[in-house]
Short mmCIF file of C-alpha atoms in Angstrom, two decimals:
data_model
loop_
_atom_site.label_atom_id
_atom_site.label_comp_id
_atom_site.label_asym_id
_atom_site.label_seq_id
_atom_site.Cartn_x
_atom_site.Cartn_y
_atom_site.Cartn_z
CA UNK B 714 88.88 -21.05 124.61
CA UNK B 715 85.14 -21.53 125.10
CA UNK B 716 85.65 -25.02 126.44
CA UNK B 717 82.58 -26.52 128.11
CA UNK B 718 82.52 -26.72 131.87
CA UNK B 719 81.28 -29.52 134.12
CA UNK B 720 78.06 -27.51 134.46
CA UNK B 721 77.55 -27.33 130.69
CA UNK B 722 77.84 -31.07 130.20
CA UNK B 723 76.33 -32.33 133.43
CA UNK B 724 73.35 -29.97 133.16
CA UNK B 725 72.46 -30.72 129.57
CA UNK B 726 73.48 -34.34 129.11
CA UNK B 727 74.33 -36.19 132.28
CA UNK B 728 71.81 -34.69 134.66
CA UNK B 729 72.59 -33.73 138.26
CA UNK B 730 75.52 -35.66 139.72
CA UNK B 731 75.42 -35.94 143.51
CA UNK B 732 78.50 -34.43 145.12
CA UNK B 733 79.27 -32.00 142.30
CA UNK B 734 78.63 -29.02 144.58
CA UNK B 735 81.42 -30.17 146.90
CA UNK B 736 84.13 -29.59 144.33
CA UNK B 737 82.59 -26.33 143.17
CA UNK B 738 82.10 -24.64 146.54
CA UNK B 739 85.13 -25.68 148.57
CA UNK B 740 87.98 -23.20 148.74
CA UNK B 741 91.50 -24.16 147.69
CA UNK B 742 94.09 -23.07 150.26
CA UNK B 743 97.92 -23.03 150.16
CA UNK B 744 99.51 -26.19 151.58
CA UNK B 745 102.58 -26.43 153.77
CA UNK B 746 105.96 -26.69 152.12
CA UNK B 747 106.98 -30.33 151.56
CA UNK B 748 109.64 -32.32 149.74
CA UNK B 749 107.10 -33.49 147.17
CA UNK B 750 103.37 -33.44 146.46
CA UNK B 751 100.74 -35.74 144.88
CA UNK B 752 99.68 -35.42 141.26
CA UNK B 753 96.27 -34.28 140.12
CA UNK B 754 94.21 -36.79 138.06
CA UNK B 755 94.97 -34.76 134.90
CA UNK B 756 98.72 -34.97 135.58
CA UNK B 757 98.51 -38.70 136.26
CA UNK B 758 96.76 -39.27 132.95
CA UNK B 759 99.32 -37.20 131.04
CA UNK B 760 102.23 -38.96 132.78
CA UNK B 761 100.89 -42.37 131.74
CA UNK B 762 100.34 -41.19 128.16
CA UNK B 763 103.91 -39.91 127.99
CA UNK B 764 105.29 -43.21 129.34
CA UNK B 765 103.38 -45.00 126.59
CA UNK B 766 105.02 -42.71 124.07
CA UNK B 767 108.58 -42.42 125.40
CA UNK B 768 110.85 -40.59 123.03
CA UNK B 769 107.90 -38.86 121.35
CA UNK B 770 107.02 -35.18 121.18
CA UNK B 771 103.26 -35.58 120.77
CA UNK B 772 102.61 -33.76 124.04
CA UNK B 773 104.95 -30.81 123.48
CA UNK B 774 102.98 -27.56 123.34
CA UNK B 775 104.18 -24.41 121.57
CA UNK B 776 103.72 -20.70 122.34
CA UNK B 777 104.90 -18.12 119.79
CA UNK B 778 105.69 -14.46 120.48
CA UNK B 779 107.03 -11.59 118.40
CA UNK B 780 108.88 -8.63 119.89
CA UNK B 781 109.25 -5.30 118.05
CA UNK B 782 112.55 -4.59 119.81
CA UNK B 783 115.86 -6.30 120.50
CA UNK B 784 116.51 -8.52 123.52
CA UNK B 785 119.72 -10.23 124.59
CA UNK B 786 120.10 -13.81 125.80
CA UNK B 787 120.93 -12.52 129.29
CA UNK B 788 117.82 -10.35 129.37
CA UNK B 789 115.73 -13.30 128.26
CA UNK B 790 117.23 -15.49 130.99
CA UNK B 791 116.43 -12.86 133.63
CA UNK B 792 112.87 -12.55 132.33
CA UNK B 793 112.36 -16.31 132.45
CA UNK B 794 113.72 -16.52 135.98
CA UNK B 795 111.08 -13.97 137.00
CA UNK B 796 108.41 -16.05 135.26
CA UNK B 797 109.60 -19.24 136.97
CA UNK B 798 109.58 -17.46 140.30
CA UNK B 799 105.94 -16.49 139.71
CA UNK B 800 104.76 -19.87 138.34
CA UNK B 801 105.87 -22.88 140.41
CA UNK B 802 104.78 -25.32 137.73
CA UNK B 803 107.73 -24.21 135.62
CA UNK B 804 110.05 -25.54 138.35
CA UNK B 805 108.28 -28.90 138.67
CA UNK B 806 109.52 -32.43 137.94
CA UNK B 807 107.80 -35.83 138.18
CA UNK B 808 109.32 -38.99 139.65
CA UNK B 809 108.66 -42.21 141.51
CA UNK B 810 109.38 -42.22 145.27
CA UNK B 811 109.00 -45.62 146.93
CA UNK B 812 106.73 -46.68 144.08
CA UNK B 813 104.56 -43.56 144.41
CA UNK B 814 104.33 -41.02 141.60
CA UNK B 815 104.96 -37.50 142.93
CA UNK B 816 105.73 -34.00 141.74
CA UNK B 817 108.65 -32.04 143.17
CA UNK B 818 108.90 -28.23 143.22
CA UNK B 819 112.51 -27.10 142.87
CA UNK B 820 113.75 -23.85 144.40
CA UNK B 821 116.14 -23.07 141.56
CA UNK B 822 115.98 -24.26 137.97
CA UNK B 823 117.97 -22.73 135.14
CA UNK B 824 115.90 -22.05 132.02
CA UNK B 825 116.97 -23.63 128.73
CA UNK B 826 117.34 -20.88 126.13
CA UNK B 827 118.77 -21.11 122.62
CA UNK B 828 119.61 -17.87 120.86
CA UNK B 829 119.99 -17.49 117.07
CA UNK B 830 120.71 -14.41 115.03
CA UNK B 831 119.96 -13.71 111.38
CA UNK B 832 119.10 -17.31 110.54
CA UNK B 833 116.46 -18.35 108.00
CA UNK B 834 116.60 -22.16 108.15
CA UNK B 835 113.66 -22.48 110.57
CA UNK B 836 112.71 -26.06 109.74
CA UNK B 837 116.12 -27.50 110.60
CA UNK B 838 116.35 -25.46 113.80
CA UNK B 839 112.82 -26.40 114.91
CA UNK B 840 113.50 -30.11 114.25
CA UNK B 841 116.49 -29.93 116.57
CA UNK B 842 114.56 -27.83 119.08
CA UNK B 843 111.45 -30.04 119.36
CA UNK B 844 113.03 -32.87 121.30
CA UNK B 845 111.29 -35.06 123.93
CA UNK B 846 111.38 -34.12 127.61
CA UNK B 847 112.48 -36.29 130.52
CA UNK B 848 109.71 -35.63 133.07
CA UNK B 849 112.14 -36.24 135.94
CA UNK B 850 114.51 -33.48 134.82
CA UNK B 851 113.29 -29.88 135.03
CA UNK B 852 112.66 -27.54 133.42
CA UNK B 853 110.03 -29.20 131.24
CA UNK B 854 110.15 -26.30 128.80
CA UNK B 855 112.61 -24.79 126.35
CA UNK B 856 112.90 -21.39 124.70
CA UNK B 857 114.30 -20.45 121.34
CA UNK B 858 114.92 -16.79 120.51
CA UNK B 859 115.53 -15.89 116.87
CA UNK B 860 116.63 -12.41 115.85
CA UNK B 861 115.33 -12.11 112.29
CA UNK B 862 116.52 -8.52 111.92
CA UNK B 863 116.87 -5.41 114.01
CA UNK B 864 113.72 -4.89 116.12
CA UNK B 865 112.28 -8.19 114.89
CA UNK B 866 112.56 -10.95 117.48
CA UNK B 867 110.69 -14.27 117.39
CA UNK B 868 110.30 -16.29 120.60
CA UNK B 869 109.31 -19.97 120.57
CA UNK B 870 108.32 -21.44 123.93
CA UNK B 871 107.95 -25.24 124.00
CA UNK B 872 106.50 -26.85 127.13
CA UNK B 873 105.23 -30.32 128.05
CA UNK B 874 101.47 -30.84 128.23
CA UNK B 875 101.73 -32.23 131.78
CA UNK B 876 102.26 -28.61 132.91
CA UNK B 877 99.74 -26.83 130.71
CA UNK B 878 96.33 -26.79 129.07
CA UNK B 879 95.22 -24.53 126.21
CA UNK B 880 94.18 -21.75 128.60
CA UNK B 881 97.61 -21.97 130.27
CA UNK B 882 99.27 -21.16 126.95
CA UNK B 883 97.46 -17.82 127.00
CA UNK B 884 98.55 -17.26 130.62
CA UNK B 885 102.17 -17.90 129.62
CA UNK B 886 101.89 -15.58 126.63
CA UNK B 887 100.45 -12.88 128.86
CA UNK B 888 102.94 -13.37 131.70
CA UNK B 889 105.94 -13.35 129.36
CA UNK B 890 104.65 -10.19 127.66
CA UNK B 891 104.06 -8.44 131.00
CA UNK B 892 107.54 -9.33 132.25
CA UNK B 893 109.25 -8.27 129.01
CA UNK B 894 107.39 -4.95 129.08
CA UNK B 895 108.00 -4.59 132.85
CA UNK B 896 104.33 -4.62 133.78
CA UNK B 897 103.71 -5.64 137.37
CA UNK B 898 101.13 -8.27 138.30
CA UNK B 899 99.77 -9.31 141.68
CA UNK B 900 101.47 -12.42 143.12
CA UNK B 901 99.53 -15.69 142.96
CA UNK B 902 97.70 -16.72 146.11
CA UNK B 903 97.79 -20.42 145.28
CA UNK B 904 99.80 -22.64 142.92
CA UNK B 905 99.10 -25.86 141.07
CA UNK B 906 100.46 -28.05 143.88
CA UNK B 907 97.74 -26.59 146.14
CA UNK B 908 95.11 -27.61 143.60
CA UNK B 909 96.62 -31.11 143.33
CA UNK B 910 96.56 -31.51 147.13
CA UNK B 911 92.95 -30.29 147.19
CA UNK B 912 91.98 -32.80 144.49
CA UNK B 913 93.33 -35.55 146.75
CA UNK B 914 91.40 -34.52 149.89
CA UNK B 915 88.82 -37.03 151.22
CA UNK B 916 85.91 -34.69 150.45
CA UNK B 917 86.86 -34.21 146.82
CA UNK B 918 87.76 -37.88 146.36
CA UNK B 919 84.35 -38.83 147.73
CA UNK B 920 82.71 -36.44 145.26
CA UNK B 921 84.71 -37.95 142.39
CA UNK B 922 83.72 -41.47 143.47
CA UNK B 923 80.04 -40.49 143.27
CA UNK B 924 80.60 -39.16 139.77
CA UNK B 925 82.45 -42.37 138.92
CA UNK B 926 79.36 -44.34 139.91
CA UNK B 927 77.30 -42.25 137.49
CA UNK B 928 79.69 -42.81 134.57
CA UNK B 929 80.01 -46.54 135.20
CA UNK B 930 76.23 -46.77 135.00
CA UNK B 931 76.28 -44.65 131.85
CA UNK B 932 78.58 -47.19 130.18
CA UNK B 933 77.09 -50.33 131.65
CA UNK B 934 76.89 -53.15 129.15
CA UNK B 935 78.44 -53.27 125.70
CA UNK B 936 80.24 -50.07 124.72
CA UNK B 937 79.66 -49.09 121.07
CA UNK B 938 82.53 -48.71 118.61
CA UNK B 939 82.10 -46.22 115.83
CA UNK B 940 82.13 -47.83 112.38
CA UNK B 941 82.85 -45.19 109.78
CA UNK B 942 83.14 -45.96 106.05
CA UNK B 943 86.93 -45.71 105.87
CA UNK B 944 88.67 -46.01 102.50
CA UNK B 945 91.50 -47.96 104.14
CA UNK B 946 92.06 -50.57 106.83
CA UNK B 947 92.17 -48.99 110.27
CA UNK B 948 95.42 -49.68 112.15
CA UNK B 949 95.28 -51.83 115.28
CA UNK B 950 98.05 -49.77 116.93
CA UNK B 951 97.38 -46.11 117.72
CA UNK B 952 99.45 -43.39 116.09
CA UNK B 953 99.01 -39.64 115.74
CA UNK B 954 99.21 -39.36 111.96
CA UNK B 955 96.26 -37.55 110.50
CA UNK B 956 95.01 -34.40 108.83
CA UNK B 957 92.58 -31.58 109.42
CA UNK B 958 90.06 -29.83 107.21
CA UNK B 959 89.43 -26.13 107.80
CA UNK B 960 86.22 -24.34 106.79
CA UNK B 961 84.33 -21.20 107.73
CA UNK B 962 80.77 -20.91 108.97
CA UNK B 963 78.86 -18.16 107.19
CA UNK B 964 77.32 -15.24 109.08
CA UNK B 965 73.80 -16.47 108.27
CA UNK B 966 74.59 -19.90 109.75
CA UNK B 967 76.08 -18.34 112.87
CA UNK B 968 72.88 -16.37 113.38
CA UNK B 969 70.84 -19.59 113.12
CA UNK B 970 73.11 -21.24 115.71
CA UNK B 971 72.56 -18.29 118.06
CA UNK B 972 68.80 -18.61 117.63
CA UNK B 973 68.93 -22.33 118.53
CA UNK B 974 71.09 -21.58 121.59
CA UNK B 975 68.62 -18.94 122.78
CA UNK B 976 65.50 -21.01 122.07
CA UNK B 977 66.85 -24.15 123.78
CA UNK B 978 68.63 -22.28 126.64
CA UNK B 979 71.82 -24.18 125.93
CA UNK B 980 75.42 -23.44 124.91
CA UNK B 981 77.32 -23.26 121.64
CA UNK B 982 79.34 -26.29 122.74
CA UNK B 983 76.25 -28.44 123.20
CA UNK B 984 74.77 -27.39 119.85
CA UNK B 985 78.00 -28.13 117.95
CA UNK B 986 78.39 -31.43 119.81
CA UNK B 987 74.87 -32.36 118.70
CA UNK B 988 75.55 -31.42 115.07
CA UNK B 989 78.75 -33.46 115.11
CA UNK B 990 76.88 -36.41 116.61
CA UNK B 991 74.23 -36.23 113.87
CA UNK B 992 76.95 -36.14 111.22
CA UNK B 993 78.58 -39.28 112.67
CA UNK B 994 75.18 -40.98 112.85
CA UNK B 995 74.50 -40.26 109.17
CA UNK B 996 77.94 -41.54 108.16
CA UNK B 997 77.87 -44.68 110.30
CA UNK B 998 74.17 -45.51 110.48
CA UNK B 999 74.57 -46.04 114.24
CA UNK B 1000 72.25 -44.79 116.99
CA UNK B 1001 74.58 -45.17 119.98
CA UNK B 1002 77.67 -42.99 119.61
CA UNK B 1003 80.37 -42.03 122.09
CA UNK B 1004 82.18 -38.71 121.59
CA UNK B 1005 85.17 -37.58 123.64
CA UNK B 1006 84.75 -34.02 124.85
CA UNK B 1007 87.55 -32.10 126.58
CA UNK B 1008 86.29 -30.00 129.48
CA UNK B 1009 88.02 -27.42 131.64
CA UNK B 1010 88.19 -27.94 135.41
CA UNK B 1011 89.43 -24.38 135.89
CA UNK B 1012 86.11 -23.47 137.48
CA UNK B 1013 87.36 -21.45 140.46
CA UNK B 1014 88.43 -17.78 140.37
CA UNK B 1015 91.69 -18.51 142.21
CA UNK B 1016 92.80 -20.75 139.32
CA UNK B 1017 92.44 -18.13 136.56
CA UNK B 1018 96.13 -17.13 136.49
CA UNK B 1019 97.70 -20.44 137.54
CA UNK B 1020 99.90 -22.35 135.09
CA UNK B 1021 98.82 -26.00 135.09
CA UNK B 1022 96.74 -28.68 133.42
CA UNK B 1023 93.05 -28.46 134.38
CA UNK B 1024 91.57 -30.81 131.81
CA UNK B 1025 89.40 -33.88 131.79
CA UNK B 1026 88.05 -35.80 128.83
CA UNK B 1027 84.44 -36.91 129.18
CA UNK B 1028 83.19 -39.74 127.00
CA UNK B 1029 79.70 -38.48 126.19
CA UNK B 1030 77.26 -41.21 125.19
CA UNK B 1031 74.74 -39.97 122.64
CA UNK B 1032 71.62 -41.60 121.18
CA UNK B 1033 70.80 -40.05 117.77
CA UNK B 1034 67.73 -42.17 117.09
CA UNK B 1035 66.41 -42.04 113.53
CA UNK B 1036 62.92 -41.01 114.60
CA UNK B 1037 64.18 -37.85 116.30
CA UNK B 1038 63.67 -34.54 114.50
#
């Protein structure tokens, strides 16, 4: 989870953005209890994406756990109620109120848990389990517990992306494990709704507007489209079909990367972003390339244990000119 931070990208690529220190130094405080709360920019983006893909499960995230002991459905329900009591996001729904998109924190929400015993037909069960969520109807997560054999329990936790980022999945895995093993943790001082309210304060909005000015200038004029040598006609309508290629970087190559990072006083993210950009430049022959880079906005200590989505995608404009070494 070594995702780049605002500082990584702004410091090495974008330069100093006026107003950035406002969002970094201000403290997030708990807000008063209300009927509903505003959404953060990350939540708004995810809500719109889900509305564009109604009936789809593209934004369902999965956490897997394995327990070396038996657990009953009732025990699992009690554990999840404790988790939902700790993490308000797990009791959140999203709806329109007088034309305004809001999030509502519910006092009581019953977890959805499916319990199977001794079954082996995982594919059929998972197909039935991975169904789309209605963002207006909490909880926006489901749990499937499969007892493979005695002292061999598999737990599958599916949750909508509007509530989580990749770091959150680790928080959930850790919180569930701590609750199952009866390990106590300190209560959270703030919750995601407090962060969302803070993101909508005049000071933070003003800071974001200054950053917006920077990015509009960055993309002033014609925006380049990457032209790769595809072996098929690219579709005009977006879909999520695709594939991935896995490979390992050798120890010798890793050492060279570390040397570059040290010499240039930069980060692994920036070096790999540069290598990727060079690869795209060689394949396309272009010298103006935009690469989407997901960054984490979880840059405050009080947010470390909070379940929520703290992501933003920056469109980094790169100029891999041929004459550069």
